[in-house]
XYZ file of C-alpha atoms in Angstrom:
514
model
C 105.630 64.779 94.128
C 102.507 62.652 93.607
C 99.277 64.493 93.505
C 96.195 63.301 95.474
C 93.516 61.893 93.482
C 89.871 60.918 94.441
C 89.194 57.287 94.037
C 86.278 54.811 94.022
C 86.619 51.143 94.861
C 84.237 48.264 94.491
C 84.669 44.757 96.041
C 83.905 41.949 93.686
C 84.921 38.376 92.551
C 87.027 37.718 89.745
C 86.868 34.486 87.771
C 90.356 32.807 87.588
C 89.334 29.422 86.543
C 86.360 27.811 84.667
C 86.714 24.317 83.291
C 85.433 20.834 83.173
C 87.571 17.730 83.262
C 86.850 13.964 82.674
C 87.344 11.545 85.538
C 87.067 7.766 85.482
C 86.696 5.349 88.231
C 86.258 1.436 88.102
C 85.252 -0.689 90.990
C 84.563 -4.541 91.440
C 81.557 -5.466 93.337
C 80.210 -8.833 94.646
C 76.576 -9.715 94.304
C 75.102 -9.729 97.782
C 74.187 -13.216 99.335
C 70.482 -12.269 99.244
C 70.484 -11.706 95.623
C 70.335 -14.419 92.870
C 73.089 -14.977 90.315
C 73.192 -12.495 87.320
C 72.137 -13.932 84.153
C 72.234 -10.781 82.140
C 72.854 -7.064 82.855
C 69.945 -4.771 81.660
C 71.085 -1.307 82.556
C 73.581 0.458 84.739
C 72.453 4.094 85.953
C 73.965 6.431 88.430
C 74.123 9.713 90.116
C 77.173 11.695 91.170
C 77.158 13.531 94.670
C 79.838 16.046 95.467
C 80.697 15.854 99.175
C 83.622 18.238 99.383
C 85.145 21.203 97.539
C 88.291 23.001 98.821
C 90.584 25.491 97.505
C 94.275 25.789 98.511
C 97.415 27.321 97.130
C 97.570 26.492 93.474
C 94.861 23.986 93.318
C 91.305 22.833 94.100
C 90.181 19.449 95.477
C 86.844 17.981 94.953
C 85.574 14.611 96.319
C 82.441 12.779 96.220
C 80.479 9.456 95.640
C 78.869 7.833 92.608
C 75.852 5.790 93.533
C 75.405 3.310 90.723
C 72.371 0.980 90.256
C 72.903 -2.244 88.245
C 69.705 -3.767 86.881
C 69.852 -7.306 85.750
C 67.855 -10.368 84.868
C 68.513 -13.094 87.480
C 68.927 -16.718 86.715
C 65.935 -18.854 87.258
C 63.614 -15.914 88.364
C 60.999 -13.776 86.794
C 61.611 -9.877 86.638
C 64.538 -7.535 87.253
C 66.768 -7.370 90.294
C 69.260 -4.394 91.395
C 72.602 -4.074 92.954
C 73.587 -0.828 94.487
C 77.227 0.009 94.171
C 78.959 3.063 95.931
C 82.059 4.484 94.079
C 84.115 7.173 95.768
C 86.077 9.642 93.596
C 88.277 12.653 94.056
C 89.705 15.144 91.518
C 92.338 17.888 91.647
C 92.442 20.945 89.471
C 95.630 22.809 89.204
C 94.824 26.504 89.378
C 97.239 29.471 89.110
C 96.376 32.114 91.783
C 94.146 29.767 93.896
C 94.484 30.135 97.534
C 92.403 29.119 100.732
C 90.545 32.639 100.204
C 89.194 31.611 96.753
C 85.616 30.686 96.449
C 84.752 27.576 94.387
C 81.400 26.477 92.725
C 81.554 22.991 91.466
C 79.321 20.209 90.119
C 79.678 16.601 89.010
C 77.601 14.515 86.643
C 77.583 11.103 85.102
C 78.887 11.090 81.640
C 79.099 7.395 80.904
C 78.619 4.315 83.171
C 78.464 0.673 82.447
C 78.822 -2.666 84.057
C 79.915 -6.066 83.116
C 80.013 -9.481 84.637
C 83.159 -11.343 85.581
C 81.091 -14.353 86.750
C 77.498 -14.683 87.838
C 78.517 -13.392 91.450
C 80.952 -10.734 90.414
C 80.756 -7.539 88.217
C 82.957 -4.534 87.357
C 81.372 -1.006 87.140
C 83.164 1.650 85.159
C 81.997 5.317 85.347
C 82.978 8.381 83.583
C 82.402 11.617 85.663
C 82.316 15.066 84.334
C 83.693 17.383 87.042
C 83.255 21.098 86.612
C 84.698 23.877 88.739
C 84.432 27.661 88.627
C 86.784 29.570 91.023
C 86.627 33.045 92.051
C 89.138 35.322 93.922
C 88.010 38.263 96.115
C 89.227 41.512 94.477
C 89.007 45.233 94.707
C 88.603 47.384 91.688
C 90.004 50.903 92.528
C 89.657 53.810 89.746
C 90.846 57.276 89.965
C 87.782 59.548 89.205
C 88.942 63.141 89.925
C 91.741 65.301 91.285
C 91.747 66.385 94.829
C 90.446 69.802 95.943
C 93.097 72.525 95.485
C 94.750 70.820 92.340
C 94.287 72.428 89.012
C 94.292 70.251 85.885
C 92.406 69.493 82.793
C 90.848 66.081 82.799
C 89.235 64.003 80.144
C 86.714 61.735 81.793
C 84.977 58.576 80.340
C 81.890 57.015 81.552
C 82.187 53.205 81.987
C 80.152 50.350 83.100
C 81.109 46.856 84.162
C 79.522 43.656 85.367
C 80.818 42.333 88.667
C 79.946 39.327 90.671
C 79.622 40.811 94.139
C 78.273 37.747 96.403
C 78.725 34.078 96.405
C 76.902 31.963 98.990
C 75.903 28.255 99.298
C 73.161 26.673 101.308
C 72.235 22.968 101.931
C 68.778 21.935 102.616
C 66.588 18.817 102.751
C 63.145 18.063 101.095
C 61.175 15.253 102.767
C 57.803 14.170 100.975
C 55.827 11.229 99.959
C 55.123 10.333 96.358
C 51.741 8.829 95.633
C 51.499 6.048 92.972
C 48.594 6.628 90.592
C 45.626 4.348 90.901
C 46.237 3.221 87.251
C 49.581 1.810 88.324
C 50.023 -1.394 90.468
C 51.434 -1.001 94.019
C 55.171 -1.189 94.461
C 57.208 -3.910 95.813
C 60.807 -2.597 95.217
C 62.329 0.453 93.788
C 64.611 -0.319 91.166
C 66.055 3.041 90.276
C 65.441 6.702 90.606
C 66.532 9.835 88.532
C 66.313 13.442 89.608
C 66.293 16.598 87.538
C 66.449 20.027 89.350
C 65.123 23.204 88.065
C 65.233 26.860 89.370
C 61.861 28.571 88.531
C 62.492 32.058 90.046
C 64.980 33.950 92.166
C 64.455 37.398 93.735
C 66.669 39.563 95.971
C 64.860 41.120 98.971
C 66.941 43.042 101.238
C 69.979 40.805 102.319
C 68.116 37.600 101.256
C 67.853 35.722 97.983
C 64.413 33.875 97.750
C 64.244 31.281 95.057
C 61.734 28.558 94.114
C 62.486 25.359 92.307
C 61.197 22.033 91.416
C 62.594 18.496 91.813
C 61.464 16.297 88.755
C 61.655 12.620 90.098
C 61.302 9.562 87.819
C 61.045 6.350 89.604
C 61.351 2.826 88.032
C 59.816 0.052 90.407
C 58.976 -3.561 90.512
C 55.417 -4.464 91.255
C 55.288 -8.206 91.394
C 52.370 -10.396 91.251
C 51.026 -9.171 87.990
C 49.752 -11.497 85.287
C 52.915 -10.970 83.216
C 56.182 -9.312 83.486
C 54.798 -6.333 81.495
C 52.601 -5.580 84.534
C 55.335 -5.808 87.071
C 57.810 -3.121 85.900
C 56.412 0.395 85.984
C 57.573 3.994 85.829
C 56.040 7.029 87.561
C 56.940 10.717 87.337
C 56.392 13.209 90.086
C 57.134 17.028 90.641
C 58.233 18.283 94.210
C 58.155 22.089 94.358
C 60.204 23.899 96.999
C 61.256 27.453 98.002
C 64.259 28.430 100.041
C 66.002 31.594 101.383
C 69.747 32.185 101.217
C 71.198 35.114 103.446
C 73.736 37.194 101.683
C 75.200 40.245 103.419
C 75.556 43.620 101.720
C 73.645 42.851 98.631
C 72.254 45.543 96.407
C 68.447 44.822 95.502
C 69.587 46.053 91.953
C 71.734 42.986 91.513
C 70.962 39.834 89.477
C 71.185 36.511 91.070
C 71.638 32.980 89.512
C 70.985 29.848 91.479
C 72.636 26.646 90.645
C 71.128 23.472 92.268
C 72.906 20.141 92.843
C 71.833 16.845 94.481
C 74.234 15.749 97.276
C 72.048 12.939 98.543
C 68.806 10.914 98.060
C 66.911 8.250 100.004
C 63.886 6.544 98.628
C 61.824 3.756 99.925
C 58.388 2.080 99.752
C 56.373 3.679 102.825
C 56.579 1.091 105.674
C 53.247 1.726 107.220
C 51.590 1.178 103.722
C 53.490 -2.077 102.999
C 50.256 -3.975 102.384
C 49.015 -1.652 99.648
C 52.558 -0.055 98.838
C 50.936 2.913 97.097
C 53.373 5.512 98.489
C 56.982 6.132 98.315
C 59.053 8.037 101.041
C 61.665 10.409 99.489
C 64.356 12.536 101.104
C 66.482 14.787 98.916
C 69.514 16.681 100.052
C 70.338 19.633 97.808
C 72.817 22.398 97.742
C 71.960 25.779 96.358
C 74.780 27.834 94.954
C 73.846 31.678 94.587
C 76.026 34.086 92.780
C 74.791 37.676 92.528
C 76.166 40.385 90.241
C 75.621 43.980 89.461
C 76.428 46.425 86.690
C 78.477 49.292 88.111
C 78.430 52.749 86.610
C 81.467 54.964 87.170
C 83.912 57.453 85.484
C 87.549 57.138 84.702
C 90.074 59.733 83.936
C 91.305 58.730 80.541
C 93.815 61.547 80.280
C 95.087 64.686 82.394
C 97.254 67.594 81.949
C 97.967 70.918 83.315
C 98.325 74.379 81.480
C 100.350 75.926 84.301
C 102.626 73.294 85.508
C 104.622 70.200 84.422
C 102.450 67.249 85.014
C 103.194 63.411 84.269
C 100.299 60.827 84.269
C 100.836 57.072 84.989
C 98.395 54.967 83.146
C 97.272 51.339 83.863
C 95.054 48.741 82.140
C 91.815 47.736 83.498
C 89.853 44.745 82.352
C 86.023 45.422 82.437
C 83.363 42.791 81.691
C 79.985 43.778 80.153
C 77.053 41.164 79.657
C 75.457 41.570 76.286
C 72.904 38.648 76.421
C 71.546 36.082 78.964
C 69.076 33.618 77.396
C 68.065 29.881 77.595
C 67.945 28.197 74.148
C 66.234 24.807 73.496
C 67.337 22.236 70.926
C 65.346 19.320 70.024
C 67.013 16.032 69.278
C 65.584 13.157 67.416
C 67.295 9.893 66.993
C 66.597 6.342 66.365
C 68.141 3.531 68.518
C 69.141 0.216 66.954
C 67.913 -2.859 68.887
C 69.021 -6.433 68.964
C 65.551 -7.781 69.773
C 62.412 -6.402 68.278
C 60.845 -3.840 70.709
C 57.242 -4.545 71.980
C 57.231 -1.880 74.523
C 59.532 0.922 75.853
C 59.917 0.885 79.681
C 62.315 3.791 80.347
C 64.629 6.140 78.460
C 67.470 8.298 79.888
C 69.902 10.612 78.114
C 73.294 11.900 79.568
C 75.299 14.807 78.214
C 78.978 15.588 78.551
C 80.400 19.156 78.882
C 79.852 21.723 76.047
C 82.960 22.021 73.981
C 83.078 25.310 71.843
C 84.272 25.795 68.309
C 84.078 28.837 66.218
C 83.017 29.076 62.582
C 83.049 32.704 61.393
C 80.354 34.442 63.249
C 78.805 31.541 65.032
C 79.969 29.467 67.937
C 79.034 25.736 68.069
C 78.531 23.819 71.274
C 79.213 20.063 70.779
C 78.198 17.734 73.767
C 78.850 13.962 73.750
C 75.460 12.241 74.467
C 74.661 8.883 75.580
C 71.028 7.473 75.172
C 69.900 4.283 76.970
C 66.531 2.622 76.614
C 65.122 -0.221 78.515
C 62.227 -2.077 76.699
C 60.297 -5.344 76.587
C 61.014 -7.573 73.538
C 58.562 -9.600 71.676
C 59.444 -12.491 74.032
C 58.216 -10.327 76.941
C 61.822 -10.278 78.251
C 63.626 -7.047 79.453
C 66.307 -5.712 77.085
C 68.371 -2.476 76.806
C 69.720 -0.704 73.887
C 72.063 2.404 73.743
C 73.552 4.886 71.300
C 76.344 7.509 71.659
C 76.385 10.560 69.354
C 77.158 14.294 69.355
C 74.562 16.959 69.982
C 75.619 20.337 68.444
C 73.987 23.879 68.692
C 75.078 27.075 67.277
C 74.636 30.749 68.414
C 75.651 34.026 66.714
C 78.400 35.797 68.663
C 80.596 38.752 68.141
C 84.280 37.781 67.324
C 85.629 39.073 70.701
C 82.683 37.611 72.581
C 83.057 35.150 75.578
C 80.226 32.619 75.958
C 79.647 30.359 78.995
C 76.890 27.706 78.371
C 75.559 25.118 80.799
C 73.685 22.381 79.037
C 71.073 20.126 80.608
C 68.336 17.633 79.434
C 64.951 19.005 79.882
C 62.107 17.049 81.288
C 60.414 16.690 77.806
C 61.188 13.293 76.334
C 59.672 10.684 74.130
C 60.364 7.313 72.998
C 58.467 4.625 71.164
C 59.045 1.431 69.033
C 59.499 2.012 65.333
C 60.060 -0.253 62.366
C 63.907 0.440 62.536
C 64.268 0.362 66.284
C 63.372 2.662 69.011
C 62.737 6.435 68.153
C 63.844 8.937 70.818
C 63.112 12.546 71.245
C 64.337 14.950 73.892
C 65.221 18.485 74.383
C 68.550 20.036 75.353
C 68.444 23.406 77.105
C 71.466 25.868 76.919
C 71.751 28.427 79.489
C 73.781 31.042 77.755
C 75.693 33.972 79.110
C 77.508 36.048 76.390
C 79.971 38.718 77.505
C 82.498 41.160 76.171
C 85.792 41.788 77.899
C 87.222 45.335 77.380
C 90.607 46.363 78.155
C 90.737 50.057 78.956
C 93.596 52.470 79.972
C 92.981 54.949 82.789
C 95.063 57.223 84.873
C 96.231 55.636 88.058
C 98.527 58.257 89.432
C 99.759 61.868 88.673
C 103.253 63.239 89.391
C 104.370 66.793 89.308
C 107.661 68.515 90.049
C 105.749 71.814 90.950
C 107.643 73.692 88.300
C 105.806 76.381 86.353
C 105.626 75.799 82.644
C 107.597 78.246 80.383
C 105.096 79.350 77.645
C 107.022 82.592 76.773
C 108.160 81.067 73.419
C 104.545 80.061 72.170
C 102.708 82.342 69.944
C 99.795 84.210 71.160
C 97.398 82.855 68.543
C 97.487 79.700 66.348
C 95.291 79.182 63.393
C 95.045 75.521 62.104
C 92.500 73.008 60.676
C 91.066 70.207 62.640
C 92.168 66.846 61.111
C 90.158 63.706 60.713
C 91.898 62.040 63.570
C 91.820 64.847 66.039
C 89.437 66.053 68.699
C 89.509 69.397 70.613
C 90.955 67.497 73.599
C 94.029 66.465 71.587
C 94.623 70.154 70.133
C 93.982 71.891 73.565
C 96.591 69.594 75.264
C 99.120 70.012 72.391
C 99.160 73.869 72.534
C 98.647 74.048 76.421
C 95.124 75.631 76.577
C 91.809 74.354 77.302
C 88.763 73.004 75.301
C 86.692 75.644 76.800
C 89.100 78.455 75.667
C 89.009 77.060 72.142
C 85.208 76.807 72.024
C 84.857 80.453 73.319
C 87.407 81.753 70.968
C 85.539 80.217 67.935
C 81.993 80.827 68.993
C 81.225 77.054 69.321
C 78.603 75.603 71.609
C 80.157 72.340 72.341
C 82.812 69.838 71.015
C 80.341 68.269 68.504
C 80.265 71.543 66.561
C 84.024 71.277 65.808
C 83.993 69.058 62.683
C 87.057 67.823 60.935
C 88.410 70.385 58.314
C 87.259 73.471 60.485
C 89.741 76.143 60.645
C 90.271 76.957 64.494
C 91.602 79.862 66.395
C 93.619 78.481 69.198
C 94.276 81.160 71.954
C 97.259 81.124 74.167
C 96.607 80.276 77.864
C 97.818 83.094 80.056
């Protein structure tokens, strides 16, 4: 018969998939009738917006849109013009164990983007998208912690702890504001391009709510027009929009830790209509999605071994995979490079850097994160024309890690960047942030069931007293189980206070259990 055991259970989410994939899309676009012909493409920039994420049996499907902005020098016109191109994309991940009940946290970013002209009225845009997904399945961890009342048995218990994600929640929200153009800059006539970087500043759990604060770092390149020269017409401004939000999460322990991942799902920017005469303000509307994942460290006991001194007993063991977090940190790596230019640089207008996903490689006690990086610079040449220069290279960073550690790292470009003309080209400097989580996965064996036929053990053939030395690889539990007695009886018979007093090599008196 199977003996009744006391159990504890914890609901949590188990990661069944965590990966990034490269996805490429190509689209032909026609120059709008209102725009002049293309003389030369200056830069292609873009943002990827995820619109849908869905899990189903054996796979996950993601869909979204890339909004590309192509800046070009027009024929027979001064300045820079833009063409907006919308490119839809979809990607499927094959995921063993995925189902409609799975939860998915996903993000998409531009890894590479470029445009080329087919003729002055037609162009082709090619974009490389990095699509990342982490998929969780709801699970229950059930552990046997004790034997039911009325059952007699000797148990060896071990204290355990494990980190468990316990809540996953998403929330969409919109920020609407106005960006003032500094008095040192000319008024805006047309917005050429906008880039947005999202930062989470703080997150706290209060009751069943996650309260977090963040900042949207917005950089806008605009065309003024009417200046004395082209150098006065193309300007860059940077603004910060702080925000705070509340995410409702049911049954959340205040001791839990929460991480907030932010992604941009939409953006609208325009010169404020009622200020068109001066054009010293820009209207902005950002649609964001916050993905909140909360985890907690659970403390519990497991039965690592069990036996009876009076009856035959058989324990069933099963493996449990427990995860512990040993480090959470943000590391910063400063990158310095020189970009070669075709035309001598007179003044840098704007610089942007894009990162691919972090690829891990281990060398002895260190793990290296290698990211493909593309840096693009727009600048004025000595002839006062607008040019661009770009370079691709690999950014590497190493961290110390135990051999059996699992490290997850999310990389992003910080808001600190610098670029200037140099004798050999354009010098760029920026920082890469590595949000690192280092964990250890431990596989432990514990009692999951106990069976007994109810028969009484026959101990008539055992000696009344056994004298023996404790070997190096033994503990009192092993000796007591082997001879059908208890650790307590051995301690009492040898006048020992606790198990730590029983050193290897000590002669022990092992009494017979009656």
